[in-house]
PDB file of C-alpha atoms (C1' of nucleotides) in Angstrom:
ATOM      1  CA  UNK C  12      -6.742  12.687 -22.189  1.00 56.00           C
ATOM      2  CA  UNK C  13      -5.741   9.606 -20.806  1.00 53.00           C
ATOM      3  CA  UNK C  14      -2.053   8.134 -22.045  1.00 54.00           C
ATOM      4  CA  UNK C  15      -2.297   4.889 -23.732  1.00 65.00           C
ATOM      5  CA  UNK C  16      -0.480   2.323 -21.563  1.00 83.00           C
ATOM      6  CA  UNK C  17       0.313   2.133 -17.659  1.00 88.00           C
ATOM      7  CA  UNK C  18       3.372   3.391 -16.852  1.00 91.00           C
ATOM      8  CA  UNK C  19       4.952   1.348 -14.376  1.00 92.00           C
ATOM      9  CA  UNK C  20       7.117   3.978 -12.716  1.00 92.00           C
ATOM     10  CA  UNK C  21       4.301   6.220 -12.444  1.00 93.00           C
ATOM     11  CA  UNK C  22       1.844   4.123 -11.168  1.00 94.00           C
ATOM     12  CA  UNK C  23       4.462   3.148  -7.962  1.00 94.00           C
ATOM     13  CA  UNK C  24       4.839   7.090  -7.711  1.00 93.00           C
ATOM     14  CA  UNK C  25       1.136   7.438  -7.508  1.00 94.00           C
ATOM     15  CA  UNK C  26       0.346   4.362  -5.232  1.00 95.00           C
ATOM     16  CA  UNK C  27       3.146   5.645  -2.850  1.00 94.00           C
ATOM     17  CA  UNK C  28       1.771   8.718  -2.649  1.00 95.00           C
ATOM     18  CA  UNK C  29      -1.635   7.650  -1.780  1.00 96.00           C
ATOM     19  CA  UNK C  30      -0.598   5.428   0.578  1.00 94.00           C
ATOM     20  CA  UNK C  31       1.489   7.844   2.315  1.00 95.00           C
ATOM     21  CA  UNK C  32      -1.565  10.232   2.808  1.00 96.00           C
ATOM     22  CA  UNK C  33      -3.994   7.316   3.795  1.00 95.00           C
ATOM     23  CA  UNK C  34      -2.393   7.533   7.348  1.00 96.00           C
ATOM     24  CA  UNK C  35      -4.773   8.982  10.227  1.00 95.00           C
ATOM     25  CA  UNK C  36      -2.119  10.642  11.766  1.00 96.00           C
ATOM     26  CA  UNK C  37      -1.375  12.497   8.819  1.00 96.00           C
ATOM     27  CA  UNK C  38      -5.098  12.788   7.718  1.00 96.00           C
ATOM     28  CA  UNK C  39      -5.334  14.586  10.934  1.00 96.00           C
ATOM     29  CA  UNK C  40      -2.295  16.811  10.558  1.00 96.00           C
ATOM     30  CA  UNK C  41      -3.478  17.456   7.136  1.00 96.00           C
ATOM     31  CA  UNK C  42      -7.006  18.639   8.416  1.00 95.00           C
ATOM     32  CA  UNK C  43      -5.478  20.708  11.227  1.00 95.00           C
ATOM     33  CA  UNK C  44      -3.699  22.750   8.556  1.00 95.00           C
ATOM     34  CA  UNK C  45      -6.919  23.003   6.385  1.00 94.00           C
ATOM     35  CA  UNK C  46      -8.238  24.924   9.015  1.00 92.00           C
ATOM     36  CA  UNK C  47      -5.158  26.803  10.770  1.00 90.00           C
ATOM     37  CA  UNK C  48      -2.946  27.962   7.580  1.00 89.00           C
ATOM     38  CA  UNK C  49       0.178  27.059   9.550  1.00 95.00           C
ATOM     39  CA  UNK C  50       1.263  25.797  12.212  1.00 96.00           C
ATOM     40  CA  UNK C  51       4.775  24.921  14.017  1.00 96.00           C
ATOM     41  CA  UNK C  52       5.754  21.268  14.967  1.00 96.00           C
ATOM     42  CA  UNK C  53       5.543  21.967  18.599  1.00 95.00           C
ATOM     43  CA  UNK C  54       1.755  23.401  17.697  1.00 95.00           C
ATOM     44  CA  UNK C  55       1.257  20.428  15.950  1.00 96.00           C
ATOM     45  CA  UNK C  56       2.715  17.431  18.202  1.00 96.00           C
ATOM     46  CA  UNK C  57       0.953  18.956  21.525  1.00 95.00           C
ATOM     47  CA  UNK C  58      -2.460  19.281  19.627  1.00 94.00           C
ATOM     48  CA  UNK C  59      -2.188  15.516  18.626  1.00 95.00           C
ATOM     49  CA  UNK C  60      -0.620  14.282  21.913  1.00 94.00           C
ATOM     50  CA  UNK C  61       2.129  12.668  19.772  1.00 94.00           C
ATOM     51  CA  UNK C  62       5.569  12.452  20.327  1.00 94.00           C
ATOM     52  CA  UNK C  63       7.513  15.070  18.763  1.00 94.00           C
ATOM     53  CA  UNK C  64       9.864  12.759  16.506  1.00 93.00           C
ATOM     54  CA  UNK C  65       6.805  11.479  15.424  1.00 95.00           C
ATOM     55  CA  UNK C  66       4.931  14.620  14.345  1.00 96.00           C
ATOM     56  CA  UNK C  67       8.394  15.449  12.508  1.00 95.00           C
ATOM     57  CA  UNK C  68       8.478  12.194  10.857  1.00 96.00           C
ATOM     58  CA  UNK C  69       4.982  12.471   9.494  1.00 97.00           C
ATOM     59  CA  UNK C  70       5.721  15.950   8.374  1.00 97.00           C
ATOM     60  CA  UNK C  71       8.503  14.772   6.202  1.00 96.00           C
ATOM     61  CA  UNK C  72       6.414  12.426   4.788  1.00 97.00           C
ATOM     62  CA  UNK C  73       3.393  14.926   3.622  1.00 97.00           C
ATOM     63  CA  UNK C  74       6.268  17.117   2.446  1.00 96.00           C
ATOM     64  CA  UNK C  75       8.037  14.449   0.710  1.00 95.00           C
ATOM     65  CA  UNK C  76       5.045  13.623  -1.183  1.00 94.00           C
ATOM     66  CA  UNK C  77       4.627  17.086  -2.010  1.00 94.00           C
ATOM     67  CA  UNK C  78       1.628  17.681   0.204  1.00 95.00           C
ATOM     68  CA  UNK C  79       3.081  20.186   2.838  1.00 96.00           C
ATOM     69  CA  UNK C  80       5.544  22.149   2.082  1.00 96.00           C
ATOM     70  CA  UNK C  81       7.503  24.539   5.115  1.00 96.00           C
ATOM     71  CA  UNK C  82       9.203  27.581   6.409  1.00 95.00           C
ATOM     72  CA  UNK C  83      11.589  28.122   9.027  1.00 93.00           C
ATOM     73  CA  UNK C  84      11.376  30.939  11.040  1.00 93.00           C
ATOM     74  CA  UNK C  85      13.759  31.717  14.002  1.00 91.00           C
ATOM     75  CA  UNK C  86      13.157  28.597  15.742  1.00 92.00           C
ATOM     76  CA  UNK C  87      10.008  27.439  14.775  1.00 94.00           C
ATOM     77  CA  UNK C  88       9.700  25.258  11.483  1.00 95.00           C
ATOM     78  CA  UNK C  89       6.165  26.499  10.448  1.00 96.00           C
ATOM     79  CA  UNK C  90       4.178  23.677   7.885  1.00 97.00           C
ATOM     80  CA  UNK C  91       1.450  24.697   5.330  1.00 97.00           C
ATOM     81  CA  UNK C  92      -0.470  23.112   2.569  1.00 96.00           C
ATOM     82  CA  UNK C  93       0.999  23.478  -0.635  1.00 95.00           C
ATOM     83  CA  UNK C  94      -1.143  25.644  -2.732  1.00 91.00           C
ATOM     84  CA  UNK C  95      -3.695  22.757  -4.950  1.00 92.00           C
ATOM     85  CA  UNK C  96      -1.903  19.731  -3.841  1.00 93.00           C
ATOM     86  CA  UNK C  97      -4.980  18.576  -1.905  1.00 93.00           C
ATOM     87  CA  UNK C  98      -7.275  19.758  -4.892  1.00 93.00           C
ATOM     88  CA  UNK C  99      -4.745  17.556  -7.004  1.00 93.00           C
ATOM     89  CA  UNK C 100      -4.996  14.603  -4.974  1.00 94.00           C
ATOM     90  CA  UNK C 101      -8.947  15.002  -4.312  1.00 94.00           C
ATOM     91  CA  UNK C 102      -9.402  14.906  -8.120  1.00 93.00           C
ATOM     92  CA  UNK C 103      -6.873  12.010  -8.332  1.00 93.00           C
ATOM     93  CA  UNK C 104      -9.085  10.170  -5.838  1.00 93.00           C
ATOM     94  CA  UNK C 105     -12.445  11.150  -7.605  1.00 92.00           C
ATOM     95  CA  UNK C 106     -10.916   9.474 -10.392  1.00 89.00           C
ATOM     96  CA  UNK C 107      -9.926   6.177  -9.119  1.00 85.00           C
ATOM     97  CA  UNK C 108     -13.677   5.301  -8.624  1.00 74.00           C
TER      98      UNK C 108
ATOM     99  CA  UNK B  20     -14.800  20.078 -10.038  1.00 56.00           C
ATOM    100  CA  UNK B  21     -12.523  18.814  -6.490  1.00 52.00           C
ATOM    101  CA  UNK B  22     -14.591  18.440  -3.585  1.00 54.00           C
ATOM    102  CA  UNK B  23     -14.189  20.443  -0.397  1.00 64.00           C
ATOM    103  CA  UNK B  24     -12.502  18.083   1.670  1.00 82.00           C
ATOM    104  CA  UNK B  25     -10.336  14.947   2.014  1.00 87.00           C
ATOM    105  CA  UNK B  26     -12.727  12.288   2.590  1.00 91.00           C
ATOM    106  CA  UNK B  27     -10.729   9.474   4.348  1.00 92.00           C
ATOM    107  CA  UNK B  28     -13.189   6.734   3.594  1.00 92.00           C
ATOM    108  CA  UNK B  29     -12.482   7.312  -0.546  1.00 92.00           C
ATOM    109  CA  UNK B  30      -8.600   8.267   0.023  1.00 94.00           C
ATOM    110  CA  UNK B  31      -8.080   4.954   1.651  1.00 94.00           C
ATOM    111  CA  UNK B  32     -10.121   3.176  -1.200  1.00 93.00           C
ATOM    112  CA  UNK B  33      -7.967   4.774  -4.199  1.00 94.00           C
ATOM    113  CA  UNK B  34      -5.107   3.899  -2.084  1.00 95.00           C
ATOM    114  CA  UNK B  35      -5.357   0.722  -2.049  1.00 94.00           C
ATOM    115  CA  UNK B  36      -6.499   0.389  -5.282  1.00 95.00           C
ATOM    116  CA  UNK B  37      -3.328   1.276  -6.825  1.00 96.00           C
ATOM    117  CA  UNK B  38      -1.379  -0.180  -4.364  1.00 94.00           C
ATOM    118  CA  UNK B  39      -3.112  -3.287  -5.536  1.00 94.00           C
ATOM    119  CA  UNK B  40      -2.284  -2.946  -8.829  1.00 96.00           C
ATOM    120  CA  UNK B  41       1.503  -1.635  -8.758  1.00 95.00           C
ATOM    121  CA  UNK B  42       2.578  -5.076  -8.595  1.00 96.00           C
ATOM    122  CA  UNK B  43       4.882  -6.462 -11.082  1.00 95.00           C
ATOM    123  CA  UNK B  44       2.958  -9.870 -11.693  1.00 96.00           C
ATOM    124  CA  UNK B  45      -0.365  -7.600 -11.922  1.00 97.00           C
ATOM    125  CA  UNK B  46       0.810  -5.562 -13.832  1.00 96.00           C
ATOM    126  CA  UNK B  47       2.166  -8.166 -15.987  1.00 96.00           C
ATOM    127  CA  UNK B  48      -0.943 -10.062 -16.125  1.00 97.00           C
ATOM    128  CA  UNK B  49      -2.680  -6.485 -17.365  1.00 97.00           C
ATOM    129  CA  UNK B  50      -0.197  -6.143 -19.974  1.00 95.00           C
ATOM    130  CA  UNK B  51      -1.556  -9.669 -21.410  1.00 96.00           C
ATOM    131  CA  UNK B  52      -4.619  -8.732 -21.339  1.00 96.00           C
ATOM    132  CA  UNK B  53      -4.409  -5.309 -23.178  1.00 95.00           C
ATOM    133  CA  UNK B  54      -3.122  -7.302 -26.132  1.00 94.00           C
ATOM    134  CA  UNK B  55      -5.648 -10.388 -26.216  1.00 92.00           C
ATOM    135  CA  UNK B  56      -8.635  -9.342 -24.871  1.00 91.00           C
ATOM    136  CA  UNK B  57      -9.453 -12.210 -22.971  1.00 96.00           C
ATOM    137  CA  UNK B  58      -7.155 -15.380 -21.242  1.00 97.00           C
ATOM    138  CA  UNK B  59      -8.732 -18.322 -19.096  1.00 97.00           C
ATOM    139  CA  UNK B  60      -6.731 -18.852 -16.324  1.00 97.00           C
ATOM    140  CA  UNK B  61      -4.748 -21.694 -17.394  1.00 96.00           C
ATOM    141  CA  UNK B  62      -3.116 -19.730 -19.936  1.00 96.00           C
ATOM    142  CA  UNK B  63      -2.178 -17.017 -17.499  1.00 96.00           C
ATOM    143  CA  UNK B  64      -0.422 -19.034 -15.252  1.00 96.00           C
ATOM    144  CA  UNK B  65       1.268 -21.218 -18.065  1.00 95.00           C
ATOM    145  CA  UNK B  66       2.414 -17.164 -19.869  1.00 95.00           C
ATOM    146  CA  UNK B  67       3.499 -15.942 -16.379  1.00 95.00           C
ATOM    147  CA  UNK B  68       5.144 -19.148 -15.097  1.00 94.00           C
ATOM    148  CA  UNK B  69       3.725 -18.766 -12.013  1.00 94.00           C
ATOM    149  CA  UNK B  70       1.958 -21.409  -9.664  1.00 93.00           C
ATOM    150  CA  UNK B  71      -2.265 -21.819 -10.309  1.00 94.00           C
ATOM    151  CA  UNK B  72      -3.118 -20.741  -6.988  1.00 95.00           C
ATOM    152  CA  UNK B  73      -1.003 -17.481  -7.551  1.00 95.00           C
ATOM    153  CA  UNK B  74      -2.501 -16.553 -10.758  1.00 96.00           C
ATOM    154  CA  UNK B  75      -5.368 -16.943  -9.386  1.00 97.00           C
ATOM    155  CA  UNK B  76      -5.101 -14.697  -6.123  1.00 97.00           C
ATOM    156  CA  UNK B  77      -3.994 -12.023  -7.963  1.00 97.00           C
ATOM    157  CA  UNK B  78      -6.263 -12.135 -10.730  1.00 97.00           C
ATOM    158  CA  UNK B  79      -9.362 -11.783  -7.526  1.00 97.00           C
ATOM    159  CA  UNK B  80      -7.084  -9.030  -6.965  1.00 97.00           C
ATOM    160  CA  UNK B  81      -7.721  -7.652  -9.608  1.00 97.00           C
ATOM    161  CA  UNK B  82     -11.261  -8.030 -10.153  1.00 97.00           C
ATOM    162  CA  UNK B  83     -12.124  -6.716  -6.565  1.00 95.00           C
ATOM    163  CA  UNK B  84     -10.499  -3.549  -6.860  1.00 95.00           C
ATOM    164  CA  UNK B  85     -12.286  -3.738 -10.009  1.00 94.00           C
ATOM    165  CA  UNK B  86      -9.865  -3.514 -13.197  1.00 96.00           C
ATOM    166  CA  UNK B  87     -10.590  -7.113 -14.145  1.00 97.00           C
ATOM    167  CA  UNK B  88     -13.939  -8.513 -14.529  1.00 97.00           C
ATOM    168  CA  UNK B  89     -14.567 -12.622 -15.225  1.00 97.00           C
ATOM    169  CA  UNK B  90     -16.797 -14.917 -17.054  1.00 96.00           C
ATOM    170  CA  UNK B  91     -17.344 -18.627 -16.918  1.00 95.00           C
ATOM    171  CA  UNK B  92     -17.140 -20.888 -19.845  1.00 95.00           C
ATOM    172  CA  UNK B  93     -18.065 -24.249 -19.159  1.00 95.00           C
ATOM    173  CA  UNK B  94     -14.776 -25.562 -17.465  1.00 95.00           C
ATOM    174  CA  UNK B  95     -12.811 -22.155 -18.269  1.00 96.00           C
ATOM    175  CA  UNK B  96     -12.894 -18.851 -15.967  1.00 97.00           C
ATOM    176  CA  UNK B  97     -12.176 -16.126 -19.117  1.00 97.00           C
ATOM    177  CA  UNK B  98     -10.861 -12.781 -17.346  1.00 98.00           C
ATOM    178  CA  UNK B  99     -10.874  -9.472 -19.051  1.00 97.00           C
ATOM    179  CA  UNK B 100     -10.073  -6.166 -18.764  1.00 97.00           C
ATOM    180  CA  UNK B 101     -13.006  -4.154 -17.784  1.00 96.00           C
ATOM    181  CA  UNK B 102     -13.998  -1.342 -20.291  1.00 93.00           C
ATOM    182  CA  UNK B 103     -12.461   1.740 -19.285  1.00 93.00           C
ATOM    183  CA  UNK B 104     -11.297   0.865 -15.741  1.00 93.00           C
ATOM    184  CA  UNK B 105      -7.461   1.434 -17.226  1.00 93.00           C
ATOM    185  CA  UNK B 106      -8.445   4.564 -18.558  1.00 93.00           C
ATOM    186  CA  UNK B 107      -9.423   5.896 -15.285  1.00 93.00           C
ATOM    187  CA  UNK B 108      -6.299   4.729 -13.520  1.00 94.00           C
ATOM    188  CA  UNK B 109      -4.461   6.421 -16.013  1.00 94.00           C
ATOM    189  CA  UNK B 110      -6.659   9.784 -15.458  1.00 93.00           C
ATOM    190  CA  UNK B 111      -5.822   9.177 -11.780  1.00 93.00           C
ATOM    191  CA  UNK B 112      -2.129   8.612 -12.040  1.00 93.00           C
ATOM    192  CA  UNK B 113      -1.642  10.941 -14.033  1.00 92.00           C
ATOM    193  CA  UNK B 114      -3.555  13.871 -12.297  1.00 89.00           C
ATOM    194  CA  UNK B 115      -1.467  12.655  -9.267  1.00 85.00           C
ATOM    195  CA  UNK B 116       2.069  14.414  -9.440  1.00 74.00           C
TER     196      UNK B 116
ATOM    197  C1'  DC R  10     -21.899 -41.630 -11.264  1.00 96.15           C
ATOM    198  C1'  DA R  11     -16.797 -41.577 -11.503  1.00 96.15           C
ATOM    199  C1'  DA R  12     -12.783 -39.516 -13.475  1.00 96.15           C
ATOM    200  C1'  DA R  13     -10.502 -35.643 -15.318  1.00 96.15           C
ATOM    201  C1'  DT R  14      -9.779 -30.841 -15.713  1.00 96.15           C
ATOM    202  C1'  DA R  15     -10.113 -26.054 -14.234  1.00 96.15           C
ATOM    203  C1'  DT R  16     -10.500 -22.751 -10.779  1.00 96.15           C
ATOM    204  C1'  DA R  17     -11.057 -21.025  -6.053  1.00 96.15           C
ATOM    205  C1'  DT R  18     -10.258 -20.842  -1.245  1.00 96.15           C
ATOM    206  C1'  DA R  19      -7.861 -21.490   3.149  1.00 96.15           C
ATOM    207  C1'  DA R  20      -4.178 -22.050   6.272  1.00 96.15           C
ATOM    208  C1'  DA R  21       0.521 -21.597   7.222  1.00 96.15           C
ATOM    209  C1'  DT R  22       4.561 -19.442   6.552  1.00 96.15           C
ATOM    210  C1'  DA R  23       7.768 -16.130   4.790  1.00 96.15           C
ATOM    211  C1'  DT R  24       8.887 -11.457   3.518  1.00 96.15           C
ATOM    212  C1'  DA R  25       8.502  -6.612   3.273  1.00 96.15           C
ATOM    213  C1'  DT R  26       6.944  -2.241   4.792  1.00 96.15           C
ATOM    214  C1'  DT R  27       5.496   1.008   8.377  1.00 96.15           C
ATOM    215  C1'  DT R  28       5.278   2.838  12.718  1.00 96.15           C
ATOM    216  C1'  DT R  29       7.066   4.042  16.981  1.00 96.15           C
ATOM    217  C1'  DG R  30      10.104   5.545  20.629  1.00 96.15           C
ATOM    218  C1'  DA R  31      14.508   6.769  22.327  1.00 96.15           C
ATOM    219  C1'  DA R  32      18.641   8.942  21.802  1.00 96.15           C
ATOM    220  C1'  DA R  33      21.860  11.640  19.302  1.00 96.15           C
ATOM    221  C1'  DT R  34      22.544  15.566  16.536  1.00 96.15           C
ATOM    222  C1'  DA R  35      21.717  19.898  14.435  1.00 96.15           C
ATOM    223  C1'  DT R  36      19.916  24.716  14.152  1.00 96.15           C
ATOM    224  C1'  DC R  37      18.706  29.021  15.571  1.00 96.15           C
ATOM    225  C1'  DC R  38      17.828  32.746  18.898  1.00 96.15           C
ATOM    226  C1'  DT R  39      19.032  35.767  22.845  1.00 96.15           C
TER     227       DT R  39
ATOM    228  C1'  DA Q  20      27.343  29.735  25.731  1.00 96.15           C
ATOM    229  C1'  DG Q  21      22.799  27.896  26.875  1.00 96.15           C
ATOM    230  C1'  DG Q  22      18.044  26.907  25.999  1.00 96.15           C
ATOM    231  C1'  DA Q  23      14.429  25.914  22.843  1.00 96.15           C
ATOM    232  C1'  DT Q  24      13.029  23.723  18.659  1.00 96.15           C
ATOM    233  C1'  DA Q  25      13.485  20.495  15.054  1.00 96.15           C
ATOM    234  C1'  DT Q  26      15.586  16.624  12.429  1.00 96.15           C
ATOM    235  C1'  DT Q  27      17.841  12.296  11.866  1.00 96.15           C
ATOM    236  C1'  DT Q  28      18.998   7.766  12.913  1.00 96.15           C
ATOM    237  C1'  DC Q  29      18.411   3.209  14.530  1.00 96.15           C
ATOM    238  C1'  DA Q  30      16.233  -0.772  16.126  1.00 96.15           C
ATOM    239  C1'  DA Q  31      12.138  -3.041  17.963  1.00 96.15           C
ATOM    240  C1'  DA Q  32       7.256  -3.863  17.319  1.00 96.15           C
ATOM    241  C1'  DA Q  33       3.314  -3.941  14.610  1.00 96.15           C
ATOM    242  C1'  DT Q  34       1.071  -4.460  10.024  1.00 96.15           C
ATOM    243  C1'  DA Q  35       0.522  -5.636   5.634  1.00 96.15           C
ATOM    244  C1'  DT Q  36       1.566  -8.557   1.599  1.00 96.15           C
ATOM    245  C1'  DA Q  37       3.221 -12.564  -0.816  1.00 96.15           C
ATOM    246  C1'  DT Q  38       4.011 -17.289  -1.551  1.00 96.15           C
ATOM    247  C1'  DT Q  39       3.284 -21.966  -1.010  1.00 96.15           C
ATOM    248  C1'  DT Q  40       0.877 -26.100  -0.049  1.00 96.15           C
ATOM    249  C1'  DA Q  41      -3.109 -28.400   0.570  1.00 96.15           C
ATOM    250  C1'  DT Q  42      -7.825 -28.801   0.011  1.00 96.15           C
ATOM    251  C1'  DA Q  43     -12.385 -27.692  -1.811  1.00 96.15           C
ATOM    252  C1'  DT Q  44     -15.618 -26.647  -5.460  1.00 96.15           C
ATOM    253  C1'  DA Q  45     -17.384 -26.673 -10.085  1.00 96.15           C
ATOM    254  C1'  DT Q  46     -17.944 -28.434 -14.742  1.00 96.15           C
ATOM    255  C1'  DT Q  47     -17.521 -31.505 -18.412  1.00 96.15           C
ATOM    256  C1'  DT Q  48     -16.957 -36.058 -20.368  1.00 96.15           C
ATOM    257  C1'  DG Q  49     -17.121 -41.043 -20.596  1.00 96.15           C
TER     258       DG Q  49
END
DNA sequence: CAAATATATAAATATATTTTGAAATATCCT
DNA sequence: AGGATATTTCAAAATATATTTATATATTTG
């Protein structure tokens, strides 16, 4: 299964992915949402007693890397796990042993 | 085959891992190796035009996060890739999209 | 044992990347 | 329009990584 060489390119995309994730504030946000299906920012900032631009910031990020993805609704920007993207990376990790 | 939850502990040790590795000199100084199977350090440096001490930081890079392993040859430190530890970084890299 | 060669480690410094906080800006609802 | 919510931007602070220089350790050979 596995291609022959290391792809450079692929292997940044993969690192900077990982890295991104292996942040505790976004480890945290990440578990809140395994448990609450969605939630808004303001949800999320006041249940981590984090700043707000900093909740938003670390929301881009997860969605960036393809880990969150959102909704807007009215006011309220509602995250969510992406559908597998946590099975995806779990595997990934499994992996990397 | 995923397990339940993001364990933090693992996600930071992948992580790293190929953080560690997405480097151009270590990647460079895997590329060697895939095509002669084993270098002493010496030569590495001397390829790579890069300083002893440097070679030889990233090569315990290497063999900490475990794609390298080393063996001692009278004066010589030979350093090799380790079976199938590319393999699984592929696997990993490539189940991460 | 002393000299030569090969490698490893440590300390110091330089560089790059991330994080954070504050302020400005945008978006949507009533 | 006015208030609530969210995003973006920018710069300072904190962290992480890299590089260099010097020094230490190990091994062989004479």
């Amino acid at each position: 299964m596995a291609t022959q060489k290391l792809d450079p390119k692929k292997l940044e995309e993969a690192a900077s992915k990982l890295r991104a994730i292996a942040h505790p504030m976004r480890i945290a946000i990440i578990g809140l949402l395994e448990r609450k299906n969605q939630m808004n920012v303001t949800e999320i900032y006041e249940t981590l007693k984090i700043e707000q631009a900093s909740a938003s910031h670390h929301l881009n990020i997860l969605k960036t890397k393809g880990v969150l993805d959102s909704r807007r609704a009215g006011k309220n920007t509602f995250y969510f796990l992406k559908p597998h993207a946590l099975e995806q990376i779990i595997d990934c990790i499994n992996r990397c042993h």
